[in-house]
Every structure is written in structure tokens, then in C-alpha cells.
Coordinates of N, CA and C in Angstrom, one line a residue:
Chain A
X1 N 231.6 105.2 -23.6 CA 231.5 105.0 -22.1 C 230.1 105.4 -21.6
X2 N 229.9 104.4 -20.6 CA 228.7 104.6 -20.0 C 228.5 106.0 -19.2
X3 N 229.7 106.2 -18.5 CA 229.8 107.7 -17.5 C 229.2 106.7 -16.3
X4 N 228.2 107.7 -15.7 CA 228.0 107.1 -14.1 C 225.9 106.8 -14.3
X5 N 225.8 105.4 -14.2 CA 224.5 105.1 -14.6 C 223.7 104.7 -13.0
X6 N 223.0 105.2 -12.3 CA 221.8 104.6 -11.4 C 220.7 104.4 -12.1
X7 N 220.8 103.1 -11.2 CA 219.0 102.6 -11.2 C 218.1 102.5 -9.8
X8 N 217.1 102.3 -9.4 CA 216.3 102.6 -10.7 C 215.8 103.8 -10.9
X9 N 215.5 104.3 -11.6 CA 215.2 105.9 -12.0 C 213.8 106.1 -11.5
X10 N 213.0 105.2 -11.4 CA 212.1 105.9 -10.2 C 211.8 104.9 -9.4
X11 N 210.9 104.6 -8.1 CA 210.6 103.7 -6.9 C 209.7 104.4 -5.9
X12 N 208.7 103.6 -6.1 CA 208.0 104.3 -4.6 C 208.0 103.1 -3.8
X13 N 208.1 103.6 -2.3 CA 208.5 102.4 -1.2 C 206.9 103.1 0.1
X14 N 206.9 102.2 0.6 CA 206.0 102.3 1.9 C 207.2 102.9 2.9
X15 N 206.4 103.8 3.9 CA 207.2 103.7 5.0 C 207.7 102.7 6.0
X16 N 209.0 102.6 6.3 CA 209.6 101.6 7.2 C 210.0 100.1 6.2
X17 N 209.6 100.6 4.7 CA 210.5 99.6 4.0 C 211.8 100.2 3.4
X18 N 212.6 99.2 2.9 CA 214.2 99.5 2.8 C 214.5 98.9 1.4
X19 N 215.4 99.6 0.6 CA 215.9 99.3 -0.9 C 217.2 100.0 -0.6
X20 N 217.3 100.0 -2.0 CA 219.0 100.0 -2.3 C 219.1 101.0 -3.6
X21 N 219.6 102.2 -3.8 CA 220.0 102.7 -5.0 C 221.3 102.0 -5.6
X22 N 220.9 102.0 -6.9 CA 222.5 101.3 -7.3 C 223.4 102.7 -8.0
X23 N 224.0 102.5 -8.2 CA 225.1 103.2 -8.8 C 226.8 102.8 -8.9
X24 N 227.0 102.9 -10.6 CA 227.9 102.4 -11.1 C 228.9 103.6 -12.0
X25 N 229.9 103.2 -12.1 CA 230.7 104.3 -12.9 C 232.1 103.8 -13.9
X26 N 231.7 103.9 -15.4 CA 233.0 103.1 -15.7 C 234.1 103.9 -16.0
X27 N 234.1 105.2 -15.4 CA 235.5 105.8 -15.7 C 237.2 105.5 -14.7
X28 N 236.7 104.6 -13.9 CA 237.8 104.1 -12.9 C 238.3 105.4 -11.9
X29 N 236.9 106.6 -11.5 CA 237.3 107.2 -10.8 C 237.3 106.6 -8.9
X30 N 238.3 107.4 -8.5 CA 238.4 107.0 -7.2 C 237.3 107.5 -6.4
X31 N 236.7 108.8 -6.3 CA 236.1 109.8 -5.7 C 234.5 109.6 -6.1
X32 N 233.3 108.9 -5.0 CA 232.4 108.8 -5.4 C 231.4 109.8 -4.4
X33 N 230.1 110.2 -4.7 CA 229.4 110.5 -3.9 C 227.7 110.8 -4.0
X34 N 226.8 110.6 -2.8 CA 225.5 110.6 -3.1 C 225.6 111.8 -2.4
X35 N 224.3 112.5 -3.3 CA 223.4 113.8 -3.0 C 221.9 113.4 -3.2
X36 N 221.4 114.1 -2.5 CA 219.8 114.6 -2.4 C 219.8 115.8 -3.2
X37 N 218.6 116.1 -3.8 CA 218.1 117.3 -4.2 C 216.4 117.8 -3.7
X38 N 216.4 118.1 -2.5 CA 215.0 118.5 -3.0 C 214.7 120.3 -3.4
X39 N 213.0 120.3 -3.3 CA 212.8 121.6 -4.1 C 213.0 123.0 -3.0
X40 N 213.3 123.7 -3.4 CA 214.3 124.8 -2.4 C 215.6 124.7 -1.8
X41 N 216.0 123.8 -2.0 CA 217.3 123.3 -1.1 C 218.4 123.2 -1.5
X42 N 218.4 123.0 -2.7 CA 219.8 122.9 -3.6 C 219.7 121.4 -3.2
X43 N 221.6 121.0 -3.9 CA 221.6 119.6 -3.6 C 222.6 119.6 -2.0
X44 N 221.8 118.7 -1.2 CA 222.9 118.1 -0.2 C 223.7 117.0 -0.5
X45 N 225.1 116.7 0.4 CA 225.6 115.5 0.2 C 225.6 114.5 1.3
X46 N 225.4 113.7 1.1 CA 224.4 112.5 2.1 C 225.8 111.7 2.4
X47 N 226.5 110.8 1.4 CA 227.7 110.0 1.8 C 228.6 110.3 0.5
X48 N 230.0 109.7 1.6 CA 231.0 109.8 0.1 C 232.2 109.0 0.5
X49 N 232.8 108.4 -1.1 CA 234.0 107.9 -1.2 C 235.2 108.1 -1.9
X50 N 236.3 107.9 -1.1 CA 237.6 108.3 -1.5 C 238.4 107.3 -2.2
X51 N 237.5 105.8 -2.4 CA 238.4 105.3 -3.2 C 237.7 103.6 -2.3
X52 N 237.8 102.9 -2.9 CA 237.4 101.3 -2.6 C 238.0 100.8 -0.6
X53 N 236.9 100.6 -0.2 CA 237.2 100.2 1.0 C 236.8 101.7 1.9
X54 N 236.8 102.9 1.6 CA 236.6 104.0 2.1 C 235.6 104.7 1.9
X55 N 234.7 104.8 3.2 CA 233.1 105.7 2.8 C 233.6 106.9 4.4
X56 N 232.7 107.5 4.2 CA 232.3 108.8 5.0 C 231.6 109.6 4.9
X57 N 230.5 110.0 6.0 CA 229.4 111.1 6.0 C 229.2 112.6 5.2
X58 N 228.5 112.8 5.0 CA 228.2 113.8 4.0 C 227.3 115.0 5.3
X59 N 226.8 115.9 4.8 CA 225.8 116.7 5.5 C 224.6 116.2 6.3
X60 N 223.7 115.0 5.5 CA 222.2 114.8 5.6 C 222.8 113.3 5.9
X61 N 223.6 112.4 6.8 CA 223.7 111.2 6.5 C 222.1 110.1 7.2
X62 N 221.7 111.0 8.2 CA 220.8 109.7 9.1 C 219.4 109.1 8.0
X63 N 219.8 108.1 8.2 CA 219.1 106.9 7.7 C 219.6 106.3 5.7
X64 N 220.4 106.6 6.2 CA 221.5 106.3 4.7 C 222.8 105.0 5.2
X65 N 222.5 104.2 4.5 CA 224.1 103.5 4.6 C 224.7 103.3 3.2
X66 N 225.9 103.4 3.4 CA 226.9 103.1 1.8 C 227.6 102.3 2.1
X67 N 228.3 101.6 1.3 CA 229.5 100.5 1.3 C 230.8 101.1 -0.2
X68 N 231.5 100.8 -0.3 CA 232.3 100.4 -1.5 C 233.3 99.5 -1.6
X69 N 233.0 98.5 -2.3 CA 233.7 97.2 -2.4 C 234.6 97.3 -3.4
X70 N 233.7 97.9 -4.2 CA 235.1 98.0 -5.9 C 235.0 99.5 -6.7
X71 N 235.8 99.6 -6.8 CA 235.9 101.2 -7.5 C 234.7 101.5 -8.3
X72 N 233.6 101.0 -8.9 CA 233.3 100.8 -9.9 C 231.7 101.3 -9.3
X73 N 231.2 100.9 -8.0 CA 229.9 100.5 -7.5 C 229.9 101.5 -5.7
X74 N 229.0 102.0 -6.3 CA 228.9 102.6 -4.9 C 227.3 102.9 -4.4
X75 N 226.6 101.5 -3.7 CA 225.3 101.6 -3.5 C 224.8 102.9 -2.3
X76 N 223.7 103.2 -2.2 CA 223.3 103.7 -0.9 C 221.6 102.8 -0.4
X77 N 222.3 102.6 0.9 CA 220.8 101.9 1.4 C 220.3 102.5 2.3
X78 N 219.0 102.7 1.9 CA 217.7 103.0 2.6 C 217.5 101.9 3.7
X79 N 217.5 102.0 5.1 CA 217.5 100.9 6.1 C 216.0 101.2 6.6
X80 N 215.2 102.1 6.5 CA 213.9 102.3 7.0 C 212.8 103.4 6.6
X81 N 212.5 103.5 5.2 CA 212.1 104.4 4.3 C 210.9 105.4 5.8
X82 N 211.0 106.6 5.1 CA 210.6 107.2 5.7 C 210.0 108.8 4.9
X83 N 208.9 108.8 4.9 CA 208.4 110.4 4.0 C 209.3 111.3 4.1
X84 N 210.4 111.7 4.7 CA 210.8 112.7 4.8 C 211.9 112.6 3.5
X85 N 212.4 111.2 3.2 CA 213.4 110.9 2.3 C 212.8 110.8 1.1
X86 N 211.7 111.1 0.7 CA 211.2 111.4 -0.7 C 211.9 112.8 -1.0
X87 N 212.7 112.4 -2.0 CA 213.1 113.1 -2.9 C 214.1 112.7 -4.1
X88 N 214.7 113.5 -5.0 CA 215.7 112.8 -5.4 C 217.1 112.7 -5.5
X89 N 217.8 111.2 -6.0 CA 219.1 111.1 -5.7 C 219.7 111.3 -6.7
X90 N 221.2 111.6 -6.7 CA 221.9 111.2 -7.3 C 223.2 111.4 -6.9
X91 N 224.1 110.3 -7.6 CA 225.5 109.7 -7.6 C 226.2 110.6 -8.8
X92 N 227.6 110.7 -7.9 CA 228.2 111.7 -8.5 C 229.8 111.1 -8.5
X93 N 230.9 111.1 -9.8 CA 231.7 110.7 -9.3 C 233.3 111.6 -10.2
X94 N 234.3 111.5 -9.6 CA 235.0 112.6 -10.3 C 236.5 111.6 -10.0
X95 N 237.3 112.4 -10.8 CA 238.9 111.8 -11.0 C 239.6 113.0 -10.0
X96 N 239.1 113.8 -9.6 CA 240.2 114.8 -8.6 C 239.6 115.6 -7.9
X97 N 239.3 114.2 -6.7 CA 237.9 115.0 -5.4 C 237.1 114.9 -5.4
X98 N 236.4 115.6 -4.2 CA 235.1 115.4 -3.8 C 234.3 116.5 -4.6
X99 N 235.5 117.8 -5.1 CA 235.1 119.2 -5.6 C 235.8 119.1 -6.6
X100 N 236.3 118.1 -7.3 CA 236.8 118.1 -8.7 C 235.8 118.4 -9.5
X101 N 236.1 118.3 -10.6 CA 235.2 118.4 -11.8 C 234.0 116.8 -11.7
X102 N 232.5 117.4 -11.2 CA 231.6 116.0 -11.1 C 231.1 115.7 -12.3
X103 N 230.7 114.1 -12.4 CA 230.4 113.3 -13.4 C 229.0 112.5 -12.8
X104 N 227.8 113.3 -13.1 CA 226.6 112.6 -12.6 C 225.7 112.2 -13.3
X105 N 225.3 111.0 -12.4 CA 223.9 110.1 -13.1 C 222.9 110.6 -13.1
X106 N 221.8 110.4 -13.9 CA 220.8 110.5 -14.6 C 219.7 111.2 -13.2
X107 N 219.6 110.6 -11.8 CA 219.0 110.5 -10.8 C 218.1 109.6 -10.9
X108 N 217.7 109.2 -9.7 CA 216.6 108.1 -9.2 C 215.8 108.8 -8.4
X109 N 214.5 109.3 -9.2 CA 213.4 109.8 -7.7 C 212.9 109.1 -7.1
X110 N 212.3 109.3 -5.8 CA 212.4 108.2 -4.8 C 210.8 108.5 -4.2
X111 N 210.1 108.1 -3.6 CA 208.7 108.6 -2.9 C 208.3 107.3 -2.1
X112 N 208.6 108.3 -0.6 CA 208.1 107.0 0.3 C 206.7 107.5 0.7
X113 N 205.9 106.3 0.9 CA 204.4 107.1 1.0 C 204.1 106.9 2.6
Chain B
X1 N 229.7 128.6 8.7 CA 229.1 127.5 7.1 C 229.2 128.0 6.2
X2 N 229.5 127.8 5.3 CA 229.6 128.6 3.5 C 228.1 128.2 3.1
X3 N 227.7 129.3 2.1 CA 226.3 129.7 2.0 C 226.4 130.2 1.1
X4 N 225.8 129.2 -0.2 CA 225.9 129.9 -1.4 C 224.4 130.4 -2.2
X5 N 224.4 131.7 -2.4 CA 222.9 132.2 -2.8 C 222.8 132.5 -4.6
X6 N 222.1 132.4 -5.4 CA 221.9 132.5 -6.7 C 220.4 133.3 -7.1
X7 N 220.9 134.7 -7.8 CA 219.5 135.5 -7.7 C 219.3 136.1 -8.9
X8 N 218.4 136.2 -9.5 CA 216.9 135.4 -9.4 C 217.0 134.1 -9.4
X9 N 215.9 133.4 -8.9 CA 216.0 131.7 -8.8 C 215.4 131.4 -10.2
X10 N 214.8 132.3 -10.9 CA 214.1 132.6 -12.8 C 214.5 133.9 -13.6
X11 N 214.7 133.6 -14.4 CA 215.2 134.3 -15.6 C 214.6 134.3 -17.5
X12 N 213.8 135.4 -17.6 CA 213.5 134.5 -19.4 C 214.2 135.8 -20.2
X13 N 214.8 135.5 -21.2 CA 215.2 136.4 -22.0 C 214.6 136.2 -23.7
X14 N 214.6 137.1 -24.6 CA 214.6 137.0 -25.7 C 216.2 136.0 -26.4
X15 N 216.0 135.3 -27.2 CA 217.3 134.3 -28.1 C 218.0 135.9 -28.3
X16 N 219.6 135.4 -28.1 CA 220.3 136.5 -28.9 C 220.8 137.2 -28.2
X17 N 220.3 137.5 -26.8 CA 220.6 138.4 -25.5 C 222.0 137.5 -25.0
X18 N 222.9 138.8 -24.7 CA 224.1 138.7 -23.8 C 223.2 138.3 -22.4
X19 N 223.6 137.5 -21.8 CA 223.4 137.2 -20.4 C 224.2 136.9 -19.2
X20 N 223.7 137.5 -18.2 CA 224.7 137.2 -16.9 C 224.1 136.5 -15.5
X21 N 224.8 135.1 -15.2 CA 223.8 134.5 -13.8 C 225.2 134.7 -13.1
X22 N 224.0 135.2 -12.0 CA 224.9 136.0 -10.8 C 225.0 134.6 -9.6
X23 N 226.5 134.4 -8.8 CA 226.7 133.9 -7.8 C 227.1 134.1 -6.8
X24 N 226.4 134.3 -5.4 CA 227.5 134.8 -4.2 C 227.9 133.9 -3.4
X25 N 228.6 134.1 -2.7 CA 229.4 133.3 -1.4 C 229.8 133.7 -0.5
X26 N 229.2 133.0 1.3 CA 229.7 134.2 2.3 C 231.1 133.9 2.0
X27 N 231.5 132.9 2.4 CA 233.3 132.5 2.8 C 234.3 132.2 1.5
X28 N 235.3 133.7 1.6 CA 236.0 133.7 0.4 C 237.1 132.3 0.7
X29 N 237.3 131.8 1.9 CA 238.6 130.7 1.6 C 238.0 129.6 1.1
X30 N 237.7 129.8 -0.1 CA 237.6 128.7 -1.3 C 238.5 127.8 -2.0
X31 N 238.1 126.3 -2.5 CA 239.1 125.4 -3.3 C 239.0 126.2 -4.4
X32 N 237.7 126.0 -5.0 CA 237.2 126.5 -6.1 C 235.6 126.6 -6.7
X33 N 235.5 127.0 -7.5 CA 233.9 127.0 -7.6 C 233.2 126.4 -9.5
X34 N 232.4 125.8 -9.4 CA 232.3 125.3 -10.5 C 230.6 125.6 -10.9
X35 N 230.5 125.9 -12.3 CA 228.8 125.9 -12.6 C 228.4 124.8 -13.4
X36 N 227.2 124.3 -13.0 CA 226.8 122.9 -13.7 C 225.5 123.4 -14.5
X37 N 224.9 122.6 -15.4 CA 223.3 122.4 -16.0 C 222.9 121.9 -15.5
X38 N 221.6 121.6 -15.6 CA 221.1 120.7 -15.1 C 219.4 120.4 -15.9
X39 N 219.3 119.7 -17.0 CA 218.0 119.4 -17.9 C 216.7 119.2 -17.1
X40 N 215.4 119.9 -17.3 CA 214.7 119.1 -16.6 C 214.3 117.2 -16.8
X41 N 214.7 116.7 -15.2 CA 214.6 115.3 -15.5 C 215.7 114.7 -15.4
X42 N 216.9 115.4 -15.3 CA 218.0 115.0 -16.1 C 219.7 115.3 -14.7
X43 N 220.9 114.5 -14.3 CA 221.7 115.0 -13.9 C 222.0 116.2 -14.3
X44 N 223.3 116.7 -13.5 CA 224.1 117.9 -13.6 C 225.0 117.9 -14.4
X45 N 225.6 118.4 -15.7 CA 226.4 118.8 -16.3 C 227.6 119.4 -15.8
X46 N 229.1 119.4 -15.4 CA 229.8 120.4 -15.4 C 230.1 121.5 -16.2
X47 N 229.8 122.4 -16.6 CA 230.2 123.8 -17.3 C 231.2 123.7 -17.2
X48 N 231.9 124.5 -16.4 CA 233.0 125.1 -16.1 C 233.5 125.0 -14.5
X49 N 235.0 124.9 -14.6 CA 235.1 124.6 -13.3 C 236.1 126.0 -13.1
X50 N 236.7 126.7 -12.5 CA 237.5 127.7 -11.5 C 238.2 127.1 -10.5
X51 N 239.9 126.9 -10.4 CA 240.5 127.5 -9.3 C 240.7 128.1 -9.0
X52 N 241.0 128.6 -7.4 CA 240.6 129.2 -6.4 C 241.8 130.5 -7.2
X53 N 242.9 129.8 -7.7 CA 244.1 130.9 -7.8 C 243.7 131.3 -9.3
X54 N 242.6 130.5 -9.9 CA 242.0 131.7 -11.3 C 241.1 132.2 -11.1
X55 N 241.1 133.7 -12.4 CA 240.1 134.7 -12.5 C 238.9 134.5 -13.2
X56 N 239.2 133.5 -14.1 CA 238.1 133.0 -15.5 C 238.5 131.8 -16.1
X57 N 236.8 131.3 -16.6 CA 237.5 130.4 -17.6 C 236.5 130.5 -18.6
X58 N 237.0 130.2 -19.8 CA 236.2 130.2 -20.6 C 235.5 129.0 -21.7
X59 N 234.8 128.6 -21.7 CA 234.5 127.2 -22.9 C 233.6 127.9 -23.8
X60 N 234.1 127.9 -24.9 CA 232.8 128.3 -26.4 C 232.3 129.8 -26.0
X61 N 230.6 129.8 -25.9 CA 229.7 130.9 -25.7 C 230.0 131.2 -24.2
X62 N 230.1 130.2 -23.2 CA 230.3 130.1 -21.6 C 231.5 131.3 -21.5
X63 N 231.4 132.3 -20.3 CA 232.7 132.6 -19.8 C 232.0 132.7 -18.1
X64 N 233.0 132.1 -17.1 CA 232.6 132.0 -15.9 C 234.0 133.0 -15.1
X65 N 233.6 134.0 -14.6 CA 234.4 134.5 -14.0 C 234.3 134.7 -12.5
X66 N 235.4 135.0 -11.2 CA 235.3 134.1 -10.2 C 236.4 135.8 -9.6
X67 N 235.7 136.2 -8.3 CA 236.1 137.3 -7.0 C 236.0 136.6 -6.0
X68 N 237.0 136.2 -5.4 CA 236.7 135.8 -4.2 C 236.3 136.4 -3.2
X69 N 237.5 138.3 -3.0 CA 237.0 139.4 -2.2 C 235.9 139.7 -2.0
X70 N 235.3 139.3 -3.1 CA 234.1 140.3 -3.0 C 232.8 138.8 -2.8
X71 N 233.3 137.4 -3.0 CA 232.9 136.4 -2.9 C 231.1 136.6 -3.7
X72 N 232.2 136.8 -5.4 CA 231.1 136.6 -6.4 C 231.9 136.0 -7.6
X73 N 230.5 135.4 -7.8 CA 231.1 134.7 -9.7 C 230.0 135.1 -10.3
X74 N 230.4 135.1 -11.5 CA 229.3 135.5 -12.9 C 229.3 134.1 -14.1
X75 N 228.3 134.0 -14.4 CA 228.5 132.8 -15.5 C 227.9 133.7 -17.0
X76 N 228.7 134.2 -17.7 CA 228.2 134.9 -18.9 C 227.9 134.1 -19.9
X77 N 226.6 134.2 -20.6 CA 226.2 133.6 -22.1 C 225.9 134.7 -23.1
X78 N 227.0 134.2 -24.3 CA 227.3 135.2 -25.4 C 225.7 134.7 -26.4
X79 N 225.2 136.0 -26.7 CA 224.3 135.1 -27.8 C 223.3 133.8 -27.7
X80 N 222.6 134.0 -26.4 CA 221.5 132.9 -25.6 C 220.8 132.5 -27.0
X81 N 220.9 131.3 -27.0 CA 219.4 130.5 -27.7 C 218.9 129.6 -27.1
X82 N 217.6 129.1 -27.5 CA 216.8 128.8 -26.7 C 217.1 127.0 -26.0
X83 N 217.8 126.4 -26.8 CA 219.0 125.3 -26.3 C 219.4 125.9 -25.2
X84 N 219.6 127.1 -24.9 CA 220.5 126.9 -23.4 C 219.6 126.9 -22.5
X85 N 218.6 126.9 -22.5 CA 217.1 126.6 -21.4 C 217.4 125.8 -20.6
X86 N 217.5 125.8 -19.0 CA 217.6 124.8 -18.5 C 218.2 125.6 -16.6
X87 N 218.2 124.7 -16.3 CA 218.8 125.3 -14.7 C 219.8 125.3 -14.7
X88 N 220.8 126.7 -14.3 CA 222.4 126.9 -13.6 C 222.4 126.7 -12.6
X89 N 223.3 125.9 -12.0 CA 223.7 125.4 -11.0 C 225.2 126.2 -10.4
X90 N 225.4 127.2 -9.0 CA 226.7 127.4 -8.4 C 227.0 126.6 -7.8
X91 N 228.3 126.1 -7.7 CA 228.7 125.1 -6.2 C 230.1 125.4 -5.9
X92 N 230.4 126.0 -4.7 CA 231.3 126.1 -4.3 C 232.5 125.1 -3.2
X93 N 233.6 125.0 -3.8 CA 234.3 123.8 -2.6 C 235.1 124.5 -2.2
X94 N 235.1 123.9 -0.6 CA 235.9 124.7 0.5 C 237.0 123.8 0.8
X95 N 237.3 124.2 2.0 CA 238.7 123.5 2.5 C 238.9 122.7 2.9
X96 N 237.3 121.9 3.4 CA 237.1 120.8 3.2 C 236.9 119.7 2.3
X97 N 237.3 120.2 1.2 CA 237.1 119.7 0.0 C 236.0 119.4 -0.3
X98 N 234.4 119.9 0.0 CA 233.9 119.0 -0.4 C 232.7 120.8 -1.1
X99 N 231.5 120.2 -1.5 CA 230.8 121.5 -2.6 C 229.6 121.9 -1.8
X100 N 229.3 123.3 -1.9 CA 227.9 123.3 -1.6 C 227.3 124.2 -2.8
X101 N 226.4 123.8 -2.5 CA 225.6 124.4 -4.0 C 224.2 125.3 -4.1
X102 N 224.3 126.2 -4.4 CA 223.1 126.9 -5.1 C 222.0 126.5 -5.0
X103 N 220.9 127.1 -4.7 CA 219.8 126.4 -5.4 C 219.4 126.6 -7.0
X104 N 220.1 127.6 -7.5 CA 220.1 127.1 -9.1 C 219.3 128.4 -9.4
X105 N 219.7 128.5 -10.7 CA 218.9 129.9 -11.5 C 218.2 129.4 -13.0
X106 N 217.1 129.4 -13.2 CA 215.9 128.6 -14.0 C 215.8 129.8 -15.3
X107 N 216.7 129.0 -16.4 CA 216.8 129.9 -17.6 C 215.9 129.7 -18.7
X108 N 215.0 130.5 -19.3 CA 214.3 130.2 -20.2 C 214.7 131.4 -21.4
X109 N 214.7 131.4 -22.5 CA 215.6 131.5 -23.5 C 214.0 131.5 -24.7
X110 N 213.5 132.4 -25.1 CA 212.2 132.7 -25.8 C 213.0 132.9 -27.5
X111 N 212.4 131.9 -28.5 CA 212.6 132.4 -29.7 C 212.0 133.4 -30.4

């Protein structure tokens, strides 16, 4: 098994341009979610899902959108890159919760200039 | 807000040394609390996870033990070598189900 794979593992964007993290998971968990990590901060959690068709805000949501169409894919888009959002991400996904036992990807660092 | 602190944010020991990374927590009404790794470069690992209604748990060299009262955990490593080098991670989940985390304690492990 793959576990939970994002791409792309690294990106630098201009400010006020917009992309997309991908993030995939083939363990057929219901429970997905994106964090930030930067340095001093620990990780925050930005968005999250409870299961296909269901997203909702996390701590840090402004200037983040997420969708989930299929159990499997849970993108987050960047709608207007911005320096403050350099840092890095990552996707996290578990079989029991948001605080179950997590299963995370590799991270995608991110640097808007 | 739950506020979780992890101290020292560095740590280097000689290989071989018993070790203890310390976690606190203001707010004992916890789900549970879990410690992860984390490689430089690299995601988070789950270690060990803790419910709220257990004392310990244990995997291999790992024993992670969990006070709510006193709103502390310990993550013990029997016999450090230098493989276990890497950042600990606390994160605690509330009743909102969801984690907050540590900023992490940076282990370095000298042969």
C-alpha cells in the first residue's frame, strides 16, 4: 500500500497565484485532513473531512479551499497565494477520527515569493 | 484553548541512555493523546496512541505513559540509539475531537 501520498513535494508560486495540493490515500479511510507546519508553531489544522461529500474548517482556514468527491482524494486550493502561506503541508488521514491514530504524507513545502 | 508545551524543544544524549520526553497539557478533559516522529524532510509517524481512560501504552523500546490530573505524559526510550534521532511530536485530542500539537522535542542520540 501506498498509505497517504501528496504532490508535489515542493512549489514555489508568485504572490496572488493559485495551485492545488493533491492528496490521495488508499487505505479507504473516511477521516481526512490538512495541516500546516511552520517553524515554532507546531502543526495547525487548516481543513478536514469526515467522509466523501463532507469538508469543514480547521484552526488556520482563510485562504484555503477543499472539496472531497471520493474517499480516496482530498485536494486543498490555494485561491490567492500569498507570503504568509509559505510553509509546509501536509495531509493526514485516519480510520477512527480526526484524533484517531494519523496516517501522513510525506509533505509538500510550499514558498510563495 | 488546550495548549500543549513540550520541554526542552532539544535534547542530545549518549547511545544507550534511558530517556524521558516530557509533555504537558493545560486542559485535562481529553479524548486522548498520541506521540508521533517525525524524520527530517519527512511526515509524522504515529508512535503510540493513549486513551483518555488509559494509563500506558507500550510498543517495543517506546513506553508512553499519560496523567491527566496532573495533565502530563512521558514518552520513555529504553536503550536510545542513534536511529532514534529525529523529532517527538505530543498531540493531544479534545472533545472536540480534533489534536493540537506540540511543537516537538529534537532528539539527537551520539554514538
Amino acid at each position: 500500500n501506498a498509505g497517504v501520498t501528496q504532490t508535489p513535494k515542493f512549489q514555489v508560486l508568485k504572490t496572488g497565484q493559485s495551485m492545488t495540493l493533491q492528496c490521495a490515500q488508499d487505505m479507504n479511510h473516511e477521516y481526512m485532513s490538512w495541516y500546516r507546519q511552520d517553524p515554532g508553531m507546531g502543526l495547525r489544522l487548516i481543513h478536514y473531512s469526515v467522509g466523501a461529500g463532507i469538508t469543514d474548517q480547521g484552526e488556520v482556514p482563510n485562504g484555503y479551499n477543499v472539496s472531497r468527491s471520493t474517499t480516496e482524494d482530498f485536494p486543498l486550493r490555494l485561491l490567492s497565494a500569498a507570503p504568509s502561506q509559505t510553509s509546509v503541508y501536509f495531509c493526514a488521514s485516519s480510520y477512527s477520527g480526526l484524533a484517531g491514530e494519523l496516517f501522513f504524507g510525506e509533505g509538500s513545502r510550499l514558498t510563495v515569493l | 484553548k488546550q495548549e500543549v508545551t513540550q520541554i526542552p524543544a532539544a535534547l542530545s544524549v549518549p547511545e544507550g541512555e534511558n530517556l524521558v520526553l516530557n509533555c504537558s497539557f493545560t486542559d485535562s478533559a481529553i479524548y486522548n493523546l498520541q506521540w508521533f516522529r517525525q524524520d527530517p524532510g519527512k511526515g509524522l509517524t504515529s508512535l503510540l496512541l493513549i486513551q483518555s481512560s488509559q494509563r500506558e501504552q507500550t510498543s517495543g523500546r517506546l513506553n508512553a505513559s499519560l496523567d491527566k490530573s496532573s495533565g502530563r505524559s512521558t514518552l520513555y526510550i529504553a536503550a536510545s540509539q542513534p536511529g532514534d534521532s529525529a523529532t517527538y511530536l505530543c498531540a493531544v485530542g479534545g472533545a472536540n475531537s480534533k489534536l493540537t500539537f506540540g511543537k516537538g522535542i529534537t532528539l539527537s542520540v551520539r554514538p
